[in-house]
C-alpha cells in the first residue's frame, strides 16, 4: 500500500473508536454498581448512559460545523480535552446529577467531537478501498466493546467503581496522541483549491461590474478619482461576496440533504435502530444477572456480542466491495436479523449460557455488518463532497434514538416488573427500522418495472409510444 499517511490515519481512527466506544459500551457494567450505590430506579440510572450516547451522536451537526471552520485534527483534540475532563471528575461525584453532567453531557460531547472527524477522515483518505477501510475502522468500536467490559469488571472488583474511573480517565488521555496524528487528505486539499478559485472568480467578476458602473456614472472625476473609488468597491465587494457564501452554505447543505429521499429514509432508519440497540447495550448486563447469570457471565456475553460485531464489520466491508451485492438490501436484512435476535433473548428456553452465546453472536454479527455499511451508504446517497455533513446530521438522528431508547425501556421494565416488555420494545424498533428502509429497494424496483410495457416487451415504454 503506497498510501502511508492514509494507513496511519486509519490506524489512528481505529484506536480512537477502540477507546471511546470501549468505555461507552461498557457503561452497562456500571449500571449494576450505580443501582447499588445510589439506590435509584433502572430508568434513571440508564438515562445517564442514554444521555451520554445521545449527546455523543447528536453533536454530529456541531462537529460538522467545526470541521468546516477548522482542521479535523483540532476538532478531535477538543474532543479529547472535554472527554478527559469529564472522566477525571467522575470519581468525586456525590450524586447522579454530577454523573449526568460530567459523563452524560461533557464526556459525550467530547466523544462526538472525536468520532465524526476521525471516522470521516479515514474514508476520505481512501477513494478506491473506502468501504473496506471504513469497515475495518468501525470494527475498532466493537473490539473495544470486547476488551473493556472484562477490564472494567476486574477494575471494579479490585478498586471499586470510583477507583476504576481513575484508570479509565488515564486511558482516555491517549486520545490526545491519536488525535494529533490526524491530517487532512489530498481530496480535502483539492477541495480547498477549487473553492479558492471559485471565490476569486466571483470576486473578480463582481469587482469588474462595479468598476464599469463607476466609470460610466462618474467619468468626469478623472483617472485618479476612479482609482480610489475602484479600490473601495473592491473591498466592499469582497465583503458582499464572502459573507453570503458563508451564511448560505449551511442552509443549502441542509436543504440538499432534506430533499434527498433515500438519505431521509436512512436517517429515520437510524433513529429507530438506535432506539433498539442503545436499549440493549445498557439494559442487557442487568437483565443477564436477573435471569441467573453471574456478573462475569454477563460481561462475557457482552464481549461475545461485540466480538462478533468486529467480525461483522469486516465481513460487511468485504461484501460491500462486490458490485453484485445490493448494499441497501444487505443493510436492511441485518436489521431484521438483529430485531428478531433481541426478541429471542426473552424466550426462557434460551436462558442458558450456550443458547445466549449463540444468539448474541448472531446479533453482534448483524450489528457489525450494518455498522460497517453506514459511511459507505451515506456516501452513496449524498456523494463524497457532502459525506461530512451527511454523517453529522445522521449522528444527530442516532443521538435522538439513544435519548429515547434506554429511558423508555427502563420505564417499561419498572412498570411491568419484567424485562420482556423492554426487549420487545427494542426488538420491534429495530424491525421497524428495516421496514422503513425497505421503501428504497421497493421504489427502485417499481421504477425499473415502469420502464417496460405491460405486454412484456423488452423495449422501454417511451419508445413504444412514439
CSV table of C-alpha atoms in Angstrom, one decimal:
chain,number,residue,atom,x,y,z
A,1,UNK,CA,0.0,0.0,0.0
A,2,UNK,CA,1.5,3.3,-1.1
A,3,UNK,CA,-0.8,5.4,0.9
A,4,UNK,CA,1.3,5.6,4.1
A,5,UNK,CA,-0.3,8.5,5.7
A,6,UNK,CA,-3.7,7.2,4.9
A,7,UNK,CA,-2.8,4.0,6.7
A,8,UNK,CA,-1.6,6.0,9.7
A,9,UNK,CA,-4.9,7.9,9.8
A,10,UNK,CA,-6.9,4.6,9.5
A,11,UNK,CA,-5.0,3.1,12.4
A,12,UNK,CA,-5.5,6.3,14.5
A,13,UNK,CA,-9.2,6.3,13.8
A,14,UNK,CA,-9.4,2.6,14.6
A,15,UNK,CA,-7.8,3.2,18.0
A,16,UNK,CA,-9.9,6.3,18.7
A,17,UNK,CA,-13.0,4.2,18.3
A,18,UNK,CA,-11.5,1.3,20.3
A,19,UNK,CA,-11.1,3.6,23.3
A,20,UNK,CA,-14.1,5.8,23.2
A,21,UNK,CA,-16.6,3.0,22.3
A,22,UNK,CA,-14.9,0.6,24.6
A,23,UNK,CA,-15.6,2.9,27.5
A,24,UNK,CA,-19.1,3.9,26.3
A,25,UNK,CA,-20.3,0.3,25.6
A,26,UNK,CA,-19.2,-0.9,29.0
A,27,UNK,CA,-21.4,1.5,30.9
A,28,UNK,CA,-23.9,-1.3,31.3
A,29,UNK,CA,-21.5,-2.8,33.9
A,30,UNK,CA,-21.5,0.5,35.8
A,31,UNK,CA,-25.3,0.5,35.8
A,32,UNK,CA,-25.3,-2.5,38.1
A,33,UNK,CA,-22.9,-0.8,40.5
A,34,UNK,CA,-24.7,2.6,40.4
A,35,UNK,CA,-28.0,1.0,41.3
A,36,UNK,CA,-26.4,-0.4,44.5
A,37,UNK,CA,-24.5,2.9,45.3
A,38,UNK,CA,-27.4,5.4,44.8
A,39,UNK,CA,-30.4,3.1,45.3
A,40,UNK,CA,-32.3,4.6,42.3
A,41,UNK,CA,-34.5,3.0,39.7
A,42,UNK,CA,-33.2,1.5,36.5
A,43,UNK,CA,-34.9,4.1,34.3
A,44,UNK,CA,-33.0,7.0,36.0
A,45,UNK,CA,-29.6,5.1,36.1
A,46,UNK,CA,-29.9,4.0,32.4
A,47,UNK,CA,-30.7,7.6,31.4
A,48,UNK,CA,-27.1,8.5,32.3
A,49,UNK,CA,-25.9,6.2,29.6
A,50,UNK,CA,-28.6,7.2,27.1
A,51,UNK,CA,-27.7,10.9,27.6
A,52,UNK,CA,-24.1,10.1,27.0
A,53,UNK,CA,-24.8,8.2,23.8
A,54,UNK,CA,-27.4,10.8,22.7
A,55,UNK,CA,-25.0,13.7,23.2
A,56,UNK,CA,-22.2,11.8,21.6
A,57,UNK,CA,-24.2,11.1,18.5
A,58,UNK,CA,-26.3,14.2,18.3
A,59,UNK,CA,-23.3,16.5,18.3
A,60,UNK,CA,-22.8,15.4,14.7
A,61,UNK,CA,-24.0,18.7,13.1
A,62,UNK,CA,-22.0,20.7,15.6
A,63,UNK,CA,-18.9,18.6,14.8
A,64,UNK,CA,-19.5,19.0,11.1
A,65,UNK,CA,-19.8,22.8,11.6
A,66,UNK,CA,-16.5,22.9,13.4
A,67,UNK,CA,-14.9,20.7,10.7
A,68,UNK,CA,-15.8,23.4,8.2
A,69,UNK,CA,-14.2,26.1,10.3
A,70,UNK,CA,-11.0,24.3,11.5
A,71,UNK,CA,-8.9,21.3,10.8
A,72,UNK,CA,-10.3,17.9,11.7
A,73,UNK,CA,-7.3,17.4,14.0
A,74,UNK,CA,-8.2,20.4,16.1
A,75,UNK,CA,-11.8,19.2,16.5
A,76,UNK,CA,-10.6,15.8,17.7
A,77,UNK,CA,-8.1,17.4,20.2
A,78,UNK,CA,-11.0,19.5,21.6
A,79,UNK,CA,-13.0,16.2,22.0
A,80,UNK,CA,-10.1,14.6,23.8
A,81,UNK,CA,-9.9,17.5,26.2
A,82,UNK,CA,-13.6,17.6,27.0
A,83,UNK,CA,-13.8,13.8,27.5
A,84,UNK,CA,-10.7,13.7,29.7
A,85,UNK,CA,-12.1,16.4,32.0
A,86,UNK,CA,-15.4,14.7,32.2
A,87,UNK,CA,-14.0,11.3,33.1
A,88,UNK,CA,-11.4,12.7,35.6
A,89,UNK,CA,-14.2,14.3,37.7
A,90,UNK,CA,-16.3,11.1,37.9
A,91,UNK,CA,-14.5,9.5,40.9
A,92,UNK,CA,-15.5,12.5,43.0
A,93,UNK,CA,-19.2,12.7,42.0
A,94,UNK,CA,-21.5,12.7,45.1
A,95,UNK,CA,-24.8,12.1,43.3
A,96,UNK,CA,-26.4,11.2,40.0
A,97,UNK,CA,-26.8,14.8,38.6
A,98,UNK,CA,-23.0,15.1,38.6
A,99,UNK,CA,-22.8,11.8,36.7
A,100,UNK,CA,-25.3,13.1,34.2
A,101,UNK,CA,-23.4,16.4,33.6
A,102,UNK,CA,-19.8,15.1,33.5
A,103,UNK,CA,-20.3,11.7,32.0
A,104,UNK,CA,-23.6,12.1,30.1
A,105,UNK,CA,-23.0,15.6,28.7
A,106,UNK,CA,-19.3,16.6,28.8
A,107,UNK,CA,-17.8,13.2,28.0
A,108,UNK,CA,-20.5,12.5,25.4
A,109,UNK,CA,-19.8,15.9,23.8
A,110,UNK,CA,-16.1,15.1,23.7
A,111,UNK,CA,-16.6,11.7,22.2
A,112,UNK,CA,-18.9,13.2,19.5
A,113,UNK,CA,-16.1,15.6,18.5
A,114,UNK,CA,-13.7,12.7,18.3
A,115,UNK,CA,-15.8,10.2,16.4
A,116,UNK,CA,-17.2,12.2,13.4
A,117,UNK,CA,-13.9,13.8,12.2
A,118,UNK,CA,-11.8,10.7,12.7
A,119,UNK,CA,-14.2,8.4,11.0
A,120,UNK,CA,-15.0,10.7,8.1
A,121,UNK,CA,-11.3,11.4,7.6
A,122,UNK,CA,-10.4,7.7,7.4
A,123,UNK,CA,-12.9,7.4,4.5
A,124,UNK,CA,-11.6,10.5,2.7
A,125,UNK,CA,-8.0,9.2,2.6
A,126,UNK,CA,-9.1,6.1,0.6
A,127,UNK,CA,-11.1,6.6,-2.6
A,128,UNK,CA,-10.8,3.0,-4.0
A,129,UNK,CA,-10.9,0.9,-0.8
A,130,UNK,CA,-13.2,3.2,1.2
A,131,UNK,CA,-15.7,0.5,2.0
A,132,UNK,CA,-13.0,-1.9,3.3
A,133,UNK,CA,-11.2,0.8,5.3
A,134,UNK,CA,-14.3,2.3,7.0
A,135,UNK,CA,-15.4,-1.3,7.8
A,136,UNK,CA,-12.1,-2.1,9.5
A,137,UNK,CA,-12.1,1.3,11.3
A,138,UNK,CA,-15.6,0.7,12.5
A,139,UNK,CA,-14.6,-2.7,13.9
A,140,UNK,CA,-12.4,-0.8,16.4
A,141,UNK,CA,-15.6,0.3,18.3
A,142,UNK,CA,-16.6,-3.4,18.6
A,143,UNK,CA,-13.2,-4.6,19.6
A,144,UNK,CA,-13.2,-2.0,22.4
A,145,UNK,CA,-16.6,-3.5,23.4
A,146,UNK,CA,-14.9,-6.9,23.6
A,147,UNK,CA,-11.9,-5.8,25.7
A,148,UNK,CA,-13.2,-3.1,28.1
A,149,UNK,CA,-16.1,-5.0,29.8
A,150,UNK,CA,-13.6,-7.5,31.2
A,151,UNK,CA,-11.1,-4.8,32.2
A,152,UNK,CA,-13.7,-2.6,33.9
A,153,UNK,CA,-15.2,-5.6,35.7
A,154,UNK,CA,-11.8,-6.5,37.1
A,155,UNK,CA,-11.0,-2.9,38.0
A,156,UNK,CA,-14.3,-2.6,39.8
A,157,UNK,CA,-13.7,-5.8,41.8
A,158,UNK,CA,-10.2,-4.5,42.8
A,159,UNK,CA,-10.7,-0.8,43.3
A,160,UNK,CA,-14.5,-0.2,43.3
A,161,UNK,CA,-16.3,1.7,40.6
A,162,UNK,CA,-14.8,5.1,41.7
A,163,UNK,CA,-11.2,3.8,41.7
A,164,UNK,CA,-11.8,2.2,38.2
A,165,UNK,CA,-12.7,5.6,36.9
A,166,UNK,CA,-9.2,7.0,37.6
A,167,UNK,CA,-7.6,4.3,35.4
A,168,UNK,CA,-10.2,4.8,32.7
A,169,UNK,CA,-9.6,8.5,32.7
A,170,UNK,CA,-5.8,7.8,32.3
A,171,UNK,CA,-6.5,5.5,29.3
A,172,UNK,CA,-8.7,8.2,27.8
A,173,UNK,CA,-5.7,10.6,27.8
A,174,UNK,CA,-4.1,8.5,24.9
A,175,UNK,CA,-6.7,10.1,22.7
A,176,UNK,CA,-4.6,13.3,22.6
A,177,UNK,CA,-1.8,11.4,20.9
A,178,UNK,CA,-4.1,9.7,18.4
A,179,UNK,CA,-5.9,12.9,17.5
A,180,UNK,CA,-2.6,14.6,16.9
A,181,UNK,CA,-1.8,12.1,14.1
A,182,UNK,CA,-4.8,13.2,12.0
A,183,UNK,CA,-4.1,15.4,9.0
A,184,UNK,CA,-6.2,16.5,6.0
A,185,UNK,CA,-6.5,14.2,3.0
A,186,UNK,CA,-5.4,15.0,-0.6
A,187,UNK,CA,-9.0,15.3,-1.7
A,188,UNK,CA,-9.6,17.9,1.0
A,189,UNK,CA,-6.7,20.0,-0.2
A,190,UNK,CA,-8.1,19.7,-3.7
A,191,UNK,CA,-11.5,21.0,-2.5
A,192,UNK,CA,-9.8,24.0,-0.9
A,193,UNK,CA,-8.0,24.9,-4.1
A,194,UNK,CA,-11.3,24.5,-6.0
A,195,UNK,CA,-13.1,26.7,-3.5
A,196,UNK,CA,-10.4,29.4,-3.6
A,197,UNK,CA,-10.5,29.5,-7.4
A,198,UNK,CA,-14.3,29.8,-7.3
A,199,UNK,CA,-14.4,32.6,-4.8
A,200,UNK,CA,-11.6,34.5,-6.6
A,201,UNK,CA,-13.6,34.2,-9.8
A,202,UNK,CA,-16.7,35.5,-8.1
A,203,UNK,CA,-14.8,38.4,-6.6
A,204,UNK,CA,-13.2,39.3,-10.0
A,205,UNK,CA,-16.5,39.2,-11.8
A,206,UNK,CA,-18.3,41.3,-9.2
A,207,UNK,CA,-15.4,43.9,-9.0
A,208,UNK,CA,-15.3,44.3,-12.7
A,209,UNK,CA,-19.1,45.0,-12.8
A,210,UNK,CA,-18.7,47.7,-10.1
A,211,UNK,CA,-15.7,49.3,-12.0
A,212,UNK,CA,-17.9,49.6,-15.1
A,213,UNK,CA,-20.7,51.2,-13.3
A,214,UNK,CA,-18.4,53.7,-11.6
A,215,UNK,CA,-16.6,54.6,-14.9
A,216,UNK,CA,-20.0,55.4,-16.6
A,217,UNK,CA,-21.5,57.4,-13.8
A,218,UNK,CA,-18.5,59.4,-12.6
A,219,UNK,CA,-16.2,59.6,-15.7
A,220,UNK,CA,-15.8,63.4,-15.2
A,221,UNK,CA,-13.7,62.8,-12.0
A,222,UNK,CA,-10.7,61.7,-14.0
A,223,UNK,CA,-8.4,58.8,-13.7
A,224,UNK,CA,-7.2,59.4,-10.1
A,225,UNK,CA,-10.6,59.7,-8.6
A,226,UNK,CA,-11.7,56.5,-10.4
A,227,UNK,CA,-8.8,54.6,-9.0
A,228,UNK,CA,-9.7,55.5,-5.4
A,229,UNK,CA,-13.3,54.6,-5.8
A,230,UNK,CA,-12.4,51.3,-7.5
A,231,UNK,CA,-10.2,50.3,-4.6
A,232,UNK,CA,-13.1,50.9,-2.2
A,233,UNK,CA,-15.5,49.0,-4.4
A,234,UNK,CA,-13.2,46.0,-4.4
A,235,UNK,CA,-13.1,45.9,-0.6
A,236,UNK,CA,-16.9,46.2,-0.3
A,237,UNK,CA,-17.4,43.5,-3.0
A,238,UNK,CA,-15.1,41.1,-1.1
A,239,UNK,CA,-17.3,41.5,2.0
A,240,UNK,CA,-20.5,41.3,-0.1
A,241,UNK,CA,-19.4,38.0,-1.8
A,242,UNK,CA,-17.6,36.3,1.1
A,243,UNK,CA,-20.3,36.8,3.8
A,244,UNK,CA,-23.3,35.4,1.9
A,245,UNK,CA,-21.2,32.4,0.8
A,246,UNK,CA,-20.6,31.5,4.5
A,247,UNK,CA,-24.2,32.1,5.6
A,248,UNK,CA,-25.8,30.3,2.7
A,249,UNK,CA,-23.6,27.2,2.7
A,250,UNK,CA,-25.0,25.5,5.8
A,251,UNK,CA,-28.6,26.3,4.7
A,252,UNK,CA,-28.0,24.9,1.2
A,253,UNK,CA,-26.4,21.8,2.5
A,254,UNK,CA,-29.2,21.1,4.9
A,255,UNK,CA,-31.8,21.7,2.1
A,256,UNK,CA,-29.9,19.3,-0.2
A,257,UNK,CA,-29.9,16.6,2.4
A,258,UNK,CA,-33.6,17.1,3.3
A,259,UNK,CA,-34.5,16.9,-0.4
A,260,UNK,CA,-32.6,13.6,-0.7
A,261,UNK,CA,-35.3,10.9,-0.2
A,262,UNK,CA,-33.1,7.9,0.3
A,263,UNK,CA,-30.9,9.8,2.8
A,264,UNK,CA,-34.0,10.9,4.8
A,265,UNK,CA,-35.3,7.3,4.9
A,266,UNK,CA,-31.8,6.2,6.0
A,267,UNK,CA,-31.9,8.8,8.8
A,268,UNK,CA,-35.3,7.6,10.1
A,269,UNK,CA,-33.9,4.0,9.9
A,270,UNK,CA,-31.0,5.0,12.2
A,271,UNK,CA,-33.3,6.7,14.7
A,272,UNK,CA,-35.3,3.5,15.1
A,273,UNK,CA,-32.2,1.3,15.0
A,274,UNK,CA,-30.5,3.3,17.8
A,275,UNK,CA,-33.7,3.2,20.0
A,276,UNK,CA,-33.4,-0.6,20.0
A,277,UNK,CA,-29.6,-1.0,20.1
A,278,UNK,CA,-28.9,1.5,22.8
A,279,UNK,CA,-31.6,-0.1,25.0
A,280,UNK,CA,-29.9,-3.5,24.5
A,281,UNK,CA,-26.4,-2.2,25.3
A,282,UNK,CA,-27.4,-0.5,28.6
A,283,UNK,CA,-30.0,-2.9,29.9
A,284,UNK,CA,-28.7,-6.4,28.9
A,285,UNK,CA,-26.0,-6.7,31.6
A,286,UNK,CA,-28.5,-6.2,34.4
A,287,UNK,CA,-31.0,-8.4,32.6
A,288,UNK,CA,-28.5,-11.3,32.3
A,289,UNK,CA,-27.8,-11.1,36.1
A,290,UNK,CA,-31.6,-11.1,36.8
A,291,UNK,CA,-32.1,-14.4,34.9
A,292,UNK,CA,-29.5,-16.2,37.0
A,293,UNK,CA,-26.1,-15.4,35.3
A,294,UNK,CA,-23.1,-14.1,37.2
A,295,UNK,CA,-21.6,-10.7,36.5
A,296,UNK,CA,-18.6,-12.4,34.9
A,297,UNK,CA,-21.0,-14.3,32.5
A,298,UNK,CA,-22.9,-11.1,31.8
A,299,UNK,CA,-19.6,-9.4,30.8
A,300,UNK,CA,-18.7,-12.4,28.8
A,301,UNK,CA,-21.9,-12.2,26.8
A,302,UNK,CA,-21.4,-8.5,26.2
A,303,UNK,CA,-17.9,-9.2,25.0
A,304,UNK,CA,-19.0,-12.0,22.7
A,305,UNK,CA,-21.6,-9.8,21.1
A,306,UNK,CA,-19.0,-7.1,20.5
A,307,UNK,CA,-16.5,-9.6,19.3
A,308,UNK,CA,-18.8,-10.9,16.6
A,309,UNK,CA,-19.6,-7.3,15.8
A,310,UNK,CA,-15.9,-6.9,14.9
A,311,UNK,CA,-16.3,-9.9,12.5
A,312,UNK,CA,-19.5,-8.4,11.1
A,313,UNK,CA,-17.8,-5.1,10.4
A,314,UNK,CA,-15.0,-6.8,8.4
A,315,UNK,CA,-17.5,-9.1,6.6
A,316,UNK,CA,-19.6,-6.2,5.7
A,317,UNK,CA,-16.6,-4.3,4.4
A,318,UNK,CA,-15.6,-7.2,2.2
A,319,UNK,CA,-19.2,-7.8,0.9
A,320,UNK,CA,-19.8,-4.1,0.0
A,321,UNK,CA,-16.9,-4.1,-2.4
A,322,UNK,CA,-18.7,-6.7,-4.6
A,323,UNK,CA,-20.8,-4.8,-7.2
A,324,UNK,CA,-23.2,-7.8,-7.4
A,325,UNK,CA,-24.4,-7.2,-3.8
A,326,UNK,CA,-27.1,-4.6,-3.2
A,327,UNK,CA,-25.8,-2.7,-0.1
A,328,UNK,CA,-29.2,-1.4,0.8
A,329,UNK,CA,-30.7,-4.9,0.8
A,330,UNK,CA,-27.8,-6.2,2.8
A,331,UNK,CA,-28.2,-3.5,5.4
A,332,UNK,CA,-31.9,-3.9,5.9
A,333,UNK,CA,-31.5,-7.7,6.1
A,334,UNK,CA,-29.2,-7.2,9.1
A,335,UNK,CA,-31.9,-5.0,10.7
A,336,UNK,CA,-34.5,-7.8,10.5
A,337,UNK,CA,-32.0,-10.4,11.9
A,338,UNK,CA,-31.0,-8.1,14.8
A,339,UNK,CA,-34.6,-7.3,15.7
A,340,UNK,CA,-35.5,-11.0,15.8
A,341,UNK,CA,-32.5,-11.8,18.0
A,342,UNK,CA,-33.4,-9.1,20.5
A,343,UNK,CA,-36.9,-10.5,20.9
A,344,UNK,CA,-35.5,-14.1,21.1
A,345,UNK,CA,-33.5,-13.1,24.2
A,346,UNK,CA,-36.8,-13.0,26.2
A,347,UNK,CA,-37.5,-16.7,25.5
A,348,UNK,CA,-37.0,-18.8,28.7
A,349,UNK,CA,-35.9,-21.8,26.6
A,350,UNK,CA,-32.8,-19.8,25.5
A,351,UNK,CA,-31.8,-18.8,29.0
A,352,UNK,CA,-28.7,-21.0,29.1
A,353,UNK,CA,-25.2,-19.8,28.6
A,354,UNK,CA,-24.8,-21.7,25.3
A,355,UNK,CA,-28.0,-20.5,23.8
A,356,UNK,CA,-27.4,-16.9,24.8
A,357,UNK,CA,-23.9,-17.1,23.4
A,358,UNK,CA,-25.3,-18.2,20.0
A,359,UNK,CA,-28.0,-15.5,20.0
A,360,UNK,CA,-25.6,-12.8,21.0
A,361,UNK,CA,-23.1,-13.9,18.4
A,362,UNK,CA,-25.7,-13.7,15.6
A,363,UNK,CA,-26.9,-10.4,17.0
A,364,UNK,CA,-23.3,-9.0,17.0
A,365,UNK,CA,-22.7,-10.2,13.5
A,366,UNK,CA,-25.8,-8.4,12.2
A,367,UNK,CA,-24.9,-5.2,14.1
A,368,UNK,CA,-21.3,-5.3,12.8
A,369,UNK,CA,-22.4,-5.6,9.1
A,370,UNK,CA,-24.8,-2.7,9.5
A,371,UNK,CA,-22.2,-0.5,11.3
A,372,UNK,CA,-19.6,-1.2,8.6
A,373,UNK,CA,-22.0,-0.1,5.9
A,374,UNK,CA,-23.1,3.3,7.4
A,375,UNK,CA,-20.4,5.6,6.0
A,376,UNK,CA,-20.4,4.0,2.5
A,377,UNK,CA,-24.2,4.2,2.3
A,378,UNK,CA,-24.1,7.9,3.3
A,379,UNK,CA,-21.5,8.4,0.5
A,380,UNK,CA,-23.8,6.5,-1.9
A,381,UNK,CA,-26.8,8.7,-1.0
A,382,UNK,CA,-25.2,12.2,-0.8
A,383,UNK,CA,-21.8,11.9,-2.6
A,384,UNK,CA,-18.2,12.3,-1.3
A,385,UNK,CA,-18.4,16.2,-1.1
A,386,UNK,CA,-21.3,16.1,1.4
A,387,UNK,CA,-20.2,13.0,3.3
A,388,UNK,CA,-19.1,15.1,6.4
A,389,UNK,CA,-22.4,16.9,6.6
A,390,UNK,CA,-24.3,13.8,5.9
A,391,UNK,CA,-22.6,11.9,8.7
A,392,UNK,CA,-23.1,14.8,11.0
A,393,UNK,CA,-26.8,15.0,10.6
A,394,UNK,CA,-27.1,11.2,10.6
A,395,UNK,CA,-25.3,11.2,14.0
A,396,UNK,CA,-27.9,13.7,15.3
A,397,UNK,CA,-30.6,11.3,14.3
A,398,UNK,CA,-28.8,8.5,16.0
A,399,UNK,CA,-28.5,10.6,19.2
A,400,UNK,CA,-32.2,11.2,19.2
A,401,UNK,CA,-32.7,7.4,19.2
A,402,UNK,CA,-30.3,6.9,22.0
A,403,UNK,CA,-32.1,9.6,24.1
A,404,UNK,CA,-35.4,7.7,23.7
A,405,UNK,CA,-34.4,4.1,23.9
A,406,UNK,CA,-32.9,3.3,27.4
A,407,UNK,CA,-35.2,5.5,29.5
A,408,UNK,CA,-38.3,4.1,27.8
A,409,UNK,CA,-37.0,0.6,28.1
A,410,UNK,CA,-36.2,1.1,31.8
A,411,UNK,CA,-39.6,2.7,32.4
A,412,UNK,CA,-41.4,-0.3,30.8
A,413,UNK,CA,-39.3,-2.7,32.9
A,414,UNK,CA,-40.3,-0.8,36.1
A,415,UNK,CA,-44.0,-0.6,35.2
A,416,UNK,CA,-44.3,-4.3,34.3
A,417,UNK,CA,-41.6,-5.6,36.7
A,418,UNK,CA,-40.3,-7.6,33.7
A,419,UNK,CA,-37.6,-7.1,31.1
A,420,UNK,CA,-39.7,-8.7,28.4
A,421,UNK,CA,-41.6,-5.6,27.6
A,422,UNK,CA,-38.3,-3.6,27.3
A,423,UNK,CA,-36.8,-6.1,25.0
A,424,UNK,CA,-40.0,-6.4,22.9
A,425,UNK,CA,-39.8,-2.6,22.5
A,426,UNK,CA,-36.2,-2.7,21.5
A,427,UNK,CA,-36.6,-5.6,19.1
A,428,UNK,CA,-39.7,-4.1,17.4
A,429,UNK,CA,-37.9,-0.8,17.0
A,430,UNK,CA,-35.1,-2.5,15.1
A,431,UNK,CA,-37.5,-4.5,12.9
A,432,UNK,CA,-39.4,-1.3,12.1
A,433,UNK,CA,-36.1,0.4,11.0
A,434,UNK,CA,-35.7,-2.3,8.4
A,435,UNK,CA,-39.3,-1.9,7.2
A,436,UNK,CA,-38.7,1.8,6.7
A,437,UNK,CA,-35.5,1.3,4.6
A,438,UNK,CA,-37.3,-1.4,2.5
A,439,UNK,CA,-39.1,1.5,0.8
A,440,UNK,CA,-35.8,2.3,-1.2
A,441,UNK,CA,-35.4,-1.0,-3.0
A,442,UNK,CA,-39.2,-1.2,-3.5
A,443,UNK,CA,-39.2,2.2,-5.1
A,444,UNK,CA,-36.2,1.3,-7.3
A,445,UNK,CA,-37.9,-2.0,-8.3
A,446,UNK,CA,-41.1,-0.1,-9.2
A,447,UNK,CA,-39.1,2.4,-11.3
A,448,UNK,CA,-37.4,-0.3,-13.2
A,449,UNK,CA,-40.7,-2.1,-13.9
A,450,UNK,CA,-42.2,1.1,-15.2
A,451,UNK,CA,-39.6,1.3,-17.9
A,452,UNK,CA,-41.1,-1.7,-19.7
A,453,UNK,CA,-44.5,-2.3,-21.2
A,454,UNK,CA,-47.0,-4.5,-19.5
A,455,UNK,CA,-47.1,-6.8,-22.5
A,456,UNK,CA,-43.5,-7.9,-21.6
A,457,UNK,CA,-41.7,-6.2,-24.4
A,458,UNK,CA,-38.1,-5.5,-23.7
A,459,UNK,CA,-38.3,-2.1,-25.2
A,460,UNK,CA,-38.8,0.9,-23.0
A,461,UNK,CA,-42.3,2.2,-22.9
A,462,UNK,CA,-41.3,5.6,-24.2
A,463,UNK,CA,-40.0,4.0,-27.4
A,464,UNK,CA,-43.3,2.1,-27.9
A,465,UNK,CA,-45.5,5.2,-27.6
A,466,UNK,CA,-43.5,7.0,-30.3
